[in-house]
Each structure stands twice: as structure tokens, then as C-alpha cells.
């Protein structure tokens, strides 16, 4: 009975914490979420037969202000081949431009197939507008005098700030990684986006001889949380890449963003092996990104995924927020243990060539008599008789960290006596991670 009362007490505390958030914070969250929801969406299918196997670039280009003005690419995607694409952008008037990069030089050349939609009248994206079933055919001749990618190039092309931070070089001391900015991504996601903060950043110039390790932070966090791990990683073999995102958004949207970041980096860097290392809620973002990656990529180039102290089975506090908060943060719906997201994210088996390593931990003052288990076979026996809902790393319950569907997908499990944030500075955790990275690099080189 005592254990049951403690569980009820934890849920009450979680609900109390949610309700203790100032009302003005929830009003800001509501305002920001509504602003993001007002973005227009286009669902496009690219058609054409002559060069089906070649990559396709498709972009939303803002209508120029005058005949001499440069054009702005508001957003774009590079697809592995002809097929569907989804684009999202703020209100405005746009052309849709697509071309096949037949010679793989990452720019349009005169002989390459292309299509333009919106000329002579640009598409008007107003708040919340969704355009379905838009088709661009690269088989249809374009009349002379109509817009073409070459005409856009001649006028000059610039990227919107919204898509400029793919491969931007930065330091971990950059002010955009400050705690106040990171929390803006949690409570004011639209403000975080407008501040030109999201992106996939690099700490050094790209080196094709080094394997990119993509670090995925958790809710309200920033890449700075990985500073100690990055300091102690083998920088002769690996290069750290840092994804930064507004953590209030739905987890599959954030996973799609992770996949978009990786895919946009490939044409410029061309690496064939990526490692994803994630912490806390970032583990679920990594899983969502891997799902998008496997759906969208004919030959996967992520070849290792690591989650560290992640709420793989959700959070009771998120469920309390969904049930009691005046405004519900969108990611809370997915973090709710009852969510459809968590019911489906582990459904598909991982390919044999993408190992998954799961790190979990228990706060030192909760240490059981036995050492934390380090593999699937040992963990059930070692934890028998313990209450996995009451044990935690001070943030995530042991039960959620060792969520059975995720454990079933793991190539190895690594346990430790450390707290939720302490794990990112824990010598044993970092040493184990470095061994995993080295082993995986050796495997990839074979």
C-alpha cells in the first residue's frame, strides 16, 4: 500500500508542478503554438520519367518585389528521386520550383529537367492554408518567357534565415545556446524560430575523413549540455554536429526536422556514415528521426543510434500536463505514456546494420544492492523485486528508461549510477560511449 500511495503522490506533485507554471507563460505558449500552426503547407508530387533515379530539389521561392530583385528561397527539400514532398512556410506569395540534379553538382544546369508552378500568378499561402495534391511534371515543355530556374539564378538567389543554419560553424559558447534561449524553444517556440536559432551546427570545418556524430538535446536543452562528452571524444576520428530545435513541438515533427537537417547536409558534405547520440527527450526525437530516415532513404546512412537516460516509455508529468494544464505543450501529447506516438515508434524492427545502444541510470542515493545490469538478459533479473516506477535518475523513472519495446530493439544496454544531467559528465558513461563510437567506426570502415 505504501508504494501505491507514493505513486499517487508523484502524480499529484507532477500535476502541481504543471499548474504552478505562471499563467502568462501558458499564454505565451498558446500564442506561439498558434503562430506555428498558422504556417502554410504544400503537399507536392514530382513526376517525370527520363531521369527517375536522380535527386530532385524542390523549393518555395518568394515572389520577387520587382523585376530586378534577387529571389529568396524560403524553404526547400532535396529528394533522393522523383516522388512526394511536403513544404511548410510562413504566409506569403511563392513559386514552386523543382529540378533534377542529373550531374550531381547541386545546382541547376540548362539541360536538366525542371518544373515551375505559380507563374504567372504566385501561390498565395495565407495563415493555416493547406494545399493538397499539387503535381509538378518535368515532362511538360515550359513555354518561353515563363519562369525557369535559370532565370532565378540570373537574378540572384539567397536563402531565407529560416534555412541558413545547415552547416553553420559555431562554438558552444555562442549566446544562442544560453539557457534563456534554450527555454524559449520550450515555452516560446515561434519566437525561438524567428530568432534564427534552429539548425544543424558544426564546431569545426567539415573533414571528409571524420565521421559526423549528431548530438540531440532534450526538452528545454541545448547542444551545450554535451560539452564534456565533446571535450573527451576522439576528435581525430569524429566531428561533432549539433542539432538545435524548438523542443515544444510534436516529437515526430522534430524527428522529421532531424532527418531534413541530415539530408540537406549530404549534398555539400557527402558523408556515408552518421552517428546519432541523444539525451533525455532527444532520444525520442532520435527515434522519430530514424523512422523518417528509414521511410525516406533508399540506402540508410545513419549507422548507429544512442539514447542516454531517455523517457522511452514517456513521462507521468507529461500525462499530468495533458490532463490538467490550461494550455498543453504539443510535445506533452507524445510524451504521455498513453500516446499513439509511443505506441507506434518502436513497431518496426531496426535494420541489422543500425545498432542501437541504450544508456540508463539510477541516482546514486537509490542504488540497489546489485550493480546496474548491462544487457537485456541481466536487467530483468537484477531489477526483480524493485519498483522500477519509484527508482529514477531524479527525472526519468527506471521503468520509462527501460521501456520494454525499446529494450527489445537494443543491441546493448548500459547501466550506471548517475543522475539525469550528471550522466553527461560521468566518466564511465563517456568512456563506454567512446568505446561504442570506436567499435562502430571500425565496423563501418570494413
Coordinates of N, CA and C in Angstrom, one line a residue, residues 143-322:
X143 N 6.9 27.0 -71.7 CA 6.8 28.0 -72.7 C 7.9 29.0 -72.5
X144 N 8.5 29.5 -73.6 CA 9.5 30.6 -73.4 C 8.8 31.8 -72.8
X145 N 9.6 32.5 -72.0 CA 9.1 33.7 -71.3 C 8.6 33.4 -69.9
X146 N 8.3 32.1 -69.6 CA 7.9 31.7 -68.3 C 9.1 31.5 -67.4
X147 N 8.9 31.6 -66.1 CA 10.0 31.4 -65.2 C 10.7 30.1 -65.3
X148 N 12.0 30.1 -65.1 CA 12.8 28.9 -65.1 C 13.8 29.0 -64.0
X149 N 14.4 27.9 -63.6 CA 15.5 28.0 -62.6 C 16.6 28.9 -63.1
X150 N 16.9 28.9 -64.4 CA 18.0 29.7 -64.9 C 17.7 31.2 -64.7
X151 N 16.4 31.6 -64.9 CA 16.1 33.0 -64.8 C 16.2 33.4 -63.3
X152 N 15.9 32.5 -62.4 CA 16.0 32.8 -61.0 C 17.5 33.0 -60.6
X153 N 18.4 32.1 -61.2 CA 19.8 32.2 -60.9 C 20.4 33.5 -61.4
X154 N 19.9 33.9 -62.6 CA 20.4 35.2 -63.2 C 20.1 36.4 -62.3
X155 N 19.0 36.3 -61.6 CA 18.6 37.4 -60.8 C 19.3 37.4 -59.4
X156 N 19.9 36.3 -59.1 CA 20.5 36.1 -57.8 C 19.5 35.4 -56.8
X157 N 20.1 34.4 -56.1 CA 19.3 33.6 -55.2 C 19.9 33.7 -53.8
X158 N 19.1 33.9 -52.8 CA 19.6 33.9 -51.4 C 18.6 33.0 -50.5
X159 N 19.2 32.5 -49.5 CA 18.4 31.6 -48.6 C 17.8 32.4 -47.5
X160 N 16.6 32.1 -47.2 CA 15.9 32.7 -46.0 C 16.7 32.4 -44.7
X161 N 16.6 33.2 -43.7 CA 17.3 32.9 -42.5 C 16.8 31.6 -41.9
X162 N 15.5 31.3 -42.2 CA 14.9 30.0 -41.7 C 15.7 28.8 -42.1
X163 N 16.4 28.8 -43.2 CA 17.1 27.6 -43.7 C 18.6 27.9 -43.8
X164 N 19.1 28.9 -43.2 CA 20.5 29.3 -43.3 C 21.5 28.5 -42.4
X165 N 21.0 27.8 -41.4 CA 21.9 27.3 -40.4 C 22.1 25.8 -40.6
X166 N 22.3 25.4 -41.8 CA 22.7 24.0 -42.1 C 24.2 24.0 -42.4
X167 N 25.0 23.6 -41.4 CA 26.4 23.5 -41.5 C 27.1 24.8 -41.0
X168 N 26.4 25.7 -40.4 CA 27.0 26.9 -39.8 C 28.0 26.5 -38.7
X169 N 29.2 27.1 -38.8 CA 30.2 26.9 -37.8 C 30.0 27.7 -36.6
X170 N 30.1 27.2 -35.4 CA 29.8 27.9 -34.2 C 30.6 27.3 -33.1
X171 N 30.6 28.0 -31.9 CA 31.2 27.5 -30.7 C 30.1 27.2 -29.7
X172 N 30.5 26.3 -28.7 CA 29.5 26.0 -27.7 C 29.2 27.2 -26.7
X173 N 30.1 28.2 -26.8 CA 29.9 29.4 -26.0 C 29.0 30.4 -26.7
X174 N 28.5 30.1 -27.9 CA 27.6 31.1 -28.6 C 26.4 31.4 -27.8
X175 N 26.0 32.7 -27.7 CA 24.9 33.1 -26.9 C 23.6 32.4 -27.2
X176 N 23.4 31.9 -28.5 CA 22.1 31.2 -28.8 C 22.0 29.9 -28.0
X177 N 23.1 29.4 -27.4 CA 23.0 28.2 -26.6 C 22.8 28.5 -25.2
X178 N 22.6 29.8 -24.8 CA 22.4 30.1 -23.4 C 21.0 29.5 -22.9
X179 N 21.0 29.3 -21.6 CA 19.8 28.6 -21.0 C 18.5 29.4 -21.3
X180 N 18.6 30.7 -21.3 CA 17.4 31.5 -21.5 C 16.9 31.3 -22.9
X181 N 17.8 31.2 -23.9 CA 17.3 31.0 -25.3 C 16.8 29.6 -25.5
X182 N 17.5 28.6 -24.9 CA 17.0 27.2 -25.0 C 15.6 27.0 -24.4
X183 N 15.3 27.7 -23.3 CA 14.0 27.6 -22.7 C 13.0 28.3 -23.6
X184 N 13.4 29.3 -24.4 CA 12.5 29.9 -25.3 C 12.0 28.9 -26.3
X185 N 12.8 27.9 -26.7 CA 12.4 26.9 -27.6 C 11.3 26.0 -27.0
X186 N 11.2 26.0 -25.6 CA 10.2 25.2 -24.9 C 8.9 25.9 -24.8
X187 N 9.0 27.2 -24.3 CA 7.8 28.0 -24.0 C 7.4 29.0 -25.0
X188 N 8.3 29.3 -25.9 CA 8.0 30.3 -27.0 C 8.6 29.8 -28.3
X189 N 8.1 28.7 -28.8 CA 8.8 28.1 -30.0 C 8.8 29.0 -31.2
X190 N 7.8 29.7 -31.5 CA 7.7 30.6 -32.6 C 8.8 31.7 -32.5
X191 N 9.0 32.3 -31.3 CA 10.0 33.3 -31.0 C 11.4 32.6 -31.2
X192 N 11.6 31.4 -30.8 CA 12.8 30.7 -31.0 C 13.2 30.6 -32.5
X193 N 12.1 30.2 -33.3 CA 12.4 30.1 -34.7 C 12.7 31.4 -35.4
X194 N 11.9 32.4 -35.0 CA 12.1 33.7 -35.6 C 13.5 34.3 -35.3
X195 N 14.0 33.9 -34.1 CA 15.3 34.3 -33.7 C 16.5 33.7 -34.5
X196 N 16.1 32.9 -35.5 CA 17.1 32.2 -36.3 C 18.0 31.3 -35.5
X197 N 17.4 30.6 -34.6 CA 18.2 29.7 -33.7 C 18.2 28.2 -34.2
X198 N 17.2 27.6 -34.8 CA 17.2 26.2 -35.2 C 18.3 26.0 -36.2
X199 N 18.8 24.8 -36.3 CA 19.7 24.4 -37.3 C 20.5 23.2 -36.9
X200 N 21.4 22.8 -37.8 CA 22.4 21.8 -37.6 C 23.8 22.4 -37.7
X201 N 24.4 22.6 -36.5 CA 25.7 23.4 -36.5 C 26.9 22.5 -36.4
X202 N 28.0 23.1 -36.8 CA 29.3 22.4 -36.7 C 30.3 23.2 -35.9
X203 N 31.1 22.4 -35.1 CA 32.2 23.1 -34.3 C 33.5 23.3 -35.0
X204 N 33.6 22.7 -36.2 CA 34.9 22.7 -36.9 C 34.6 22.6 -38.4
X205 N 35.5 23.0 -39.2 CA 35.3 22.8 -40.7 C 35.1 21.4 -41.0
X206 N 34.3 21.1 -42.0 CA 34.0 19.8 -42.4 C 35.3 19.0 -42.9
X207 N 35.4 17.8 -42.4 CA 36.5 16.9 -42.8 C 36.0 15.6 -43.2
X208 N 36.1 15.3 -44.5 CA 35.5 14.0 -45.0 C 36.1 12.8 -44.4
X209 N 37.3 12.9 -43.7 CA 37.9 11.7 -43.1 C 37.3 11.5 -41.7
X210 N 36.5 12.4 -41.2 CA 35.9 12.2 -39.8 C 34.4 11.9 -39.9
X211 N 34.0 11.0 -39.0 CA 32.6 10.6 -39.0 C 31.8 11.6 -38.2
X212 N 30.7 12.2 -38.8 CA 29.8 13.1 -38.0 C 29.1 12.4 -36.9
X213 N 29.1 12.9 -35.7 CA 28.3 12.5 -34.6 C 27.3 13.6 -34.3
X214 N 26.1 13.3 -34.5 CA 25.0 14.3 -34.4 C 24.4 14.2 -32.9
X215 N 24.6 15.3 -32.2 CA 24.1 15.3 -30.8 C 22.7 15.9 -30.7
X216 N 21.8 15.3 -30.1 CA 20.4 15.7 -30.0 C 20.0 15.9 -28.5
X217 N 19.8 17.2 -28.2 CA 19.5 17.6 -26.8 C 18.0 17.3 -26.5
X218 N 17.7 17.4 -25.2 CA 16.4 17.2 -24.7 C 15.5 18.4 -24.6
X219 N 14.4 18.3 -23.9 CA 13.4 19.4 -23.8 C 14.0 20.5 -23.0
X220 N 13.9 21.7 -23.6 CA 14.4 22.9 -22.9 C 15.9 22.9 -22.9
X221 N 16.6 22.0 -23.6 CA 18.0 21.9 -23.5 C 18.7 22.6 -24.7
X222 N 20.0 22.4 -24.8 CA 20.8 23.0 -25.9 C 22.0 22.1 -26.1
X223 N 22.7 22.2 -27.3 CA 23.9 21.4 -27.5 C 25.0 21.6 -26.4
X224 N 24.9 22.7 -25.7 CA 25.9 22.9 -24.7 C 26.0 21.9 -23.6
X225 N 24.8 21.2 -23.4 CA 24.8 20.1 -22.4 C 25.8 19.0 -22.8
X226 N 26.2 18.9 -24.0 CA 27.1 17.8 -24.4 C 28.6 18.2 -24.3
X227 N 28.9 19.3 -23.7 CA 30.2 19.9 -23.7 C 31.3 18.9 -23.3
X228 N 31.0 18.2 -22.1 CA 32.0 17.3 -21.6 C 32.3 16.1 -22.5
X229 N 31.2 15.6 -23.0 CA 31.3 14.5 -23.9 C 32.1 14.9 -25.2
X230 N 31.8 16.0 -25.7 CA 32.5 16.5 -26.9 C 34.0 16.7 -26.6
X231 N 34.3 17.3 -25.4 CA 35.7 17.5 -25.0 C 36.5 16.2 -25.0
X232 N 35.8 15.1 -24.6 CA 36.6 13.9 -24.4 C 36.4 12.9 -25.5
X233 N 35.7 13.3 -26.6 CA 35.6 12.3 -27.7 C 36.9 12.4 -28.6
X234 N 37.1 11.4 -29.4 CA 38.2 11.3 -30.3 C 38.0 12.3 -31.5
X235 N 38.6 13.5 -31.4 CA 38.3 14.4 -32.5 C 39.2 14.2 -33.7
X236 N 40.1 13.2 -33.7 CA 40.8 12.8 -34.9 C 39.9 11.9 -35.8
X237 N 39.0 11.2 -35.2 CA 38.1 10.3 -35.9 C 36.7 10.8 -36.1
X238 N 36.3 11.7 -35.2 CA 34.9 12.1 -35.2 C 34.8 13.6 -35.2
X239 N 33.7 14.1 -35.8 CA 33.4 15.6 -35.8 C 32.0 15.8 -35.2
X240 N 31.9 16.6 -34.2 CA 30.5 16.8 -33.5 C 29.7 17.7 -34.4
X241 N 28.4 17.3 -34.6 CA 27.4 18.2 -35.2 C 26.3 18.3 -34.2
X242 N 25.7 19.5 -34.2 CA 24.8 19.9 -33.1 C 23.4 20.3 -33.6
X243 N 22.4 19.5 -33.4 CA 21.1 19.9 -33.9 C 20.5 20.8 -32.7
X244 N 19.8 21.8 -33.1 CA 19.1 22.7 -32.2 C 17.7 23.0 -32.7
X245 N 16.8 22.8 -31.8 CA 15.4 22.8 -32.3 C 14.5 23.3 -31.2
X246 N 13.3 23.8 -31.5 CA 12.3 24.3 -30.5 C 11.6 23.0 -29.9
X247 N 11.9 22.7 -28.7 CA 11.6 21.4 -28.1 C 10.1 21.3 -27.7
X248 N 9.3 22.4 -27.9 CA 7.9 22.3 -27.6 C 7.1 21.5 -28.6
X249 N 7.6 21.3 -29.8 CA 6.8 20.9 -30.9 C 6.6 19.4 -30.9
X250 N 5.6 18.8 -31.7 CA 5.4 17.4 -31.7 C 6.7 16.6 -32.0
X251 N 6.8 15.5 -31.4 CA 8.1 14.7 -31.5 C 8.3 14.2 -32.9
X252 N 7.3 13.8 -33.6 CA 7.5 13.3 -35.0 C 7.9 14.5 -35.9
X253 N 7.4 15.7 -35.6 CA 7.8 16.9 -36.4 C 9.3 17.1 -36.2
X254 N 9.7 17.0 -34.9 CA 11.1 17.2 -34.6 C 12.0 16.1 -35.2
X255 N 11.5 14.9 -35.2 CA 12.2 13.8 -35.9 C 12.3 14.1 -37.4
X256 N 11.3 14.6 -38.0 CA 11.3 14.9 -39.4 C 12.3 16.0 -39.6
X257 N 12.4 17.0 -38.7 CA 13.4 18.0 -38.8 C 14.8 17.5 -38.8
X258 N 15.1 16.5 -37.9 CA 16.4 15.9 -37.8 C 16.7 15.3 -39.1
X259 N 15.8 14.5 -39.7 CA 16.0 13.9 -41.0 C 16.3 14.9 -42.1
X260 N 15.5 16.0 -42.1 CA 15.7 17.1 -43.0 C 17.1 17.7 -42.9
X261 N 17.5 17.9 -41.7 CA 18.9 18.5 -41.5 C 19.9 17.6 -42.1
X262 N 19.9 16.3 -41.8 CA 20.9 15.4 -42.3 C 20.8 15.3 -43.8
X263 N 19.6 15.3 -44.3 CA 19.5 15.2 -45.8 C 20.0 16.4 -46.5
X264 N 19.8 17.6 -45.9 CA 20.3 18.8 -46.5 C 21.8 19.0 -46.4
X265 N 22.4 18.4 -45.4 CA 23.8 18.4 -45.3 C 24.5 17.5 -46.3
X266 N 23.9 16.5 -46.7 CA 24.6 15.5 -47.5 C 25.1 16.0 -48.9
X267 N 24.3 16.8 -49.6 CA 24.9 17.2 -50.9 C 26.1 18.0 -50.8
X268 N 26.3 18.8 -49.7 CA 27.5 19.6 -49.5 C 28.7 18.8 -48.9
X269 N 28.3 17.7 -48.2 CA 29.4 17.0 -47.4 C 29.5 15.6 -47.9
X270 N 28.4 15.0 -48.3 CA 28.5 13.7 -49.0 C 29.0 12.5 -48.1
X271 N 28.9 12.7 -46.8 CA 29.4 11.6 -45.9 C 28.4 10.4 -45.9
X272 N 28.9 9.2 -45.8 CA 28.1 8.0 -45.9 C 27.8 7.3 -44.6
X273 N 28.3 7.9 -43.5 CA 28.1 7.3 -42.2 C 27.8 8.4 -41.2
X274 N 26.7 8.3 -40.5 CA 26.4 9.3 -39.4 C 26.0 8.5 -38.2
X275 N 26.4 9.1 -37.0 CA 26.1 8.5 -35.7 C 25.1 9.5 -35.0
X276 N 24.1 9.1 -34.4 CA 23.2 9.9 -33.6 C 23.3 9.6 -32.2
X277 N 23.7 10.6 -31.3 CA 23.8 10.4 -29.9 C 22.8 11.4 -29.2
X278 N 21.9 10.9 -28.4 CA 20.8 11.7 -27.9 C 20.7 11.6 -26.4
X279 N 20.1 12.6 -25.8 CA 19.9 12.6 -24.3 C 18.5 13.0 -24.0
X280 N 17.9 12.4 -23.0 CA 16.6 12.7 -22.5 C 15.6 12.6 -23.6
X281 N 14.7 13.7 -23.7 CA 13.7 13.6 -24.7 C 14.3 13.5 -26.1
X282 N 15.5 14.0 -26.3 CA 16.2 13.9 -27.5 C 16.2 12.4 -28.0
X283 N 16.2 11.5 -27.1 CA 16.2 10.1 -27.5 C 14.9 9.7 -28.3
X284 N 13.8 10.3 -27.9 CA 12.6 10.1 -28.7 C 12.6 10.8 -30.0
X285 N 13.2 12.0 -30.0 CA 13.4 12.8 -31.3 C 14.3 11.9 -32.2
X286 N 15.3 11.3 -31.7 CA 16.2 10.5 -32.5 C 15.5 9.3 -33.1
X287 N 14.6 8.7 -32.3 CA 13.9 7.5 -32.8 C 12.9 8.0 -33.9
X288 N 12.3 9.2 -33.7 CA 11.3 9.7 -34.7 C 12.1 10.0 -36.0
X289 N 13.3 10.6 -35.8 CA 14.2 10.9 -36.9 C 14.6 9.7 -37.7
X290 N 14.9 8.6 -36.9 CA 15.3 7.4 -37.6 C 14.2 6.8 -38.3
X291 N 12.9 6.9 -37.8 CA 11.8 6.4 -38.5 C 11.6 7.2 -39.8
X292 N 11.7 8.5 -39.8 CA 11.6 9.3 -41.0 C 12.8 8.9 -42.0
X293 N 14.0 8.7 -41.4 CA 15.1 8.4 -42.3 C 14.9 7.1 -43.0
X294 N 14.4 6.1 -42.3 CA 14.2 4.8 -43.0 C 13.1 4.8 -44.0
X295 N 12.1 5.7 -43.8 CA 11.0 5.8 -44.7 C 11.4 6.6 -46.0
X296 N 12.3 7.5 -45.8 CA 12.6 8.4 -46.9 C 13.9 8.1 -47.6
X297 N 14.7 7.2 -47.1 CA 16.1 7.0 -47.7 C 16.2 5.6 -48.2
X298 N 16.5 5.4 -49.4 CA 16.6 4.1 -50.0 C 17.8 3.3 -49.4
X299 N 18.9 4.0 -49.2 CA 20.1 3.4 -48.6 C 20.4 4.2 -47.3
X300 N 20.0 3.7 -46.2 CA 20.2 4.5 -44.9 C 21.7 4.8 -44.7
X301 N 22.0 6.0 -44.2 CA 23.3 6.4 -43.9 C 23.5 6.7 -42.4
X302 N 22.4 6.6 -41.6 CA 22.6 6.5 -40.1 C 23.0 5.1 -39.8
X303 N 24.1 4.9 -39.1 CA 24.5 3.5 -38.9 C 24.8 3.3 -37.4
X304 N 24.3 4.2 -36.5 CA 24.4 3.9 -35.1 C 23.5 4.9 -34.4
X305 N 22.7 4.5 -33.4 CA 21.8 5.4 -32.6 C 22.1 5.1 -31.2
X306 N 22.2 6.1 -30.4 CA 22.5 6.0 -28.9 C 21.5 6.9 -28.2
X307 N 20.8 6.4 -27.2 CA 20.0 7.2 -26.3 C 20.5 7.1 -24.9
X308 N 20.5 8.3 -24.2 CA 21.1 8.3 -22.9 C 20.0 8.9 -21.9
X309 N 19.6 8.1 -21.0 CA 18.7 8.5 -19.9 C 17.4 9.1 -20.6
X310 N 16.8 8.4 -21.5 CA 15.7 8.9 -22.3 C 14.4 8.4 -21.7
X311 N 13.3 9.1 -21.7 CA 12.0 8.7 -21.3 C 11.3 7.8 -22.4
X312 N 11.9 6.7 -22.7 CA 11.5 5.9 -23.8 C 10.0 5.4 -23.7
X313 N 9.5 5.3 -22.5 CA 8.1 5.0 -22.2 C 7.3 6.1 -21.9
X314 N 7.8 7.4 -22.0 CA 7.0 8.5 -21.6 C 7.2 9.0 -20.2
X315 N 6.5 10.1 -19.9 CA 6.6 10.7 -18.6 C 5.3 10.9 -17.9
X316 N 5.2 10.5 -16.7 CA 3.9 10.8 -15.9 C 3.6 12.3 -15.8
X317 N 4.6 13.1 -15.7 CA 4.4 14.5 -15.6 C 3.8 15.1 -16.9
X318 N 4.1 14.5 -18.1 CA 3.5 14.9 -19.3 C 2.0 14.6 -19.3
X319 N 1.7 13.4 -18.8 CA 0.3 13.0 -18.8 C -0.4 13.9 -17.8
X320 N 0.2 14.3 -16.7 CA -0.5 15.3 -15.8 C -0.7 16.6 -16.5
X321 N 0.3 17.0 -17.4 CA 0.1 18.3 -18.1 C -1.0 18.2 -19.1
X322 N -1.1 17.0 -19.8 CA -2.2 16.8 -20.8 C -3.6 16.9 -20.1

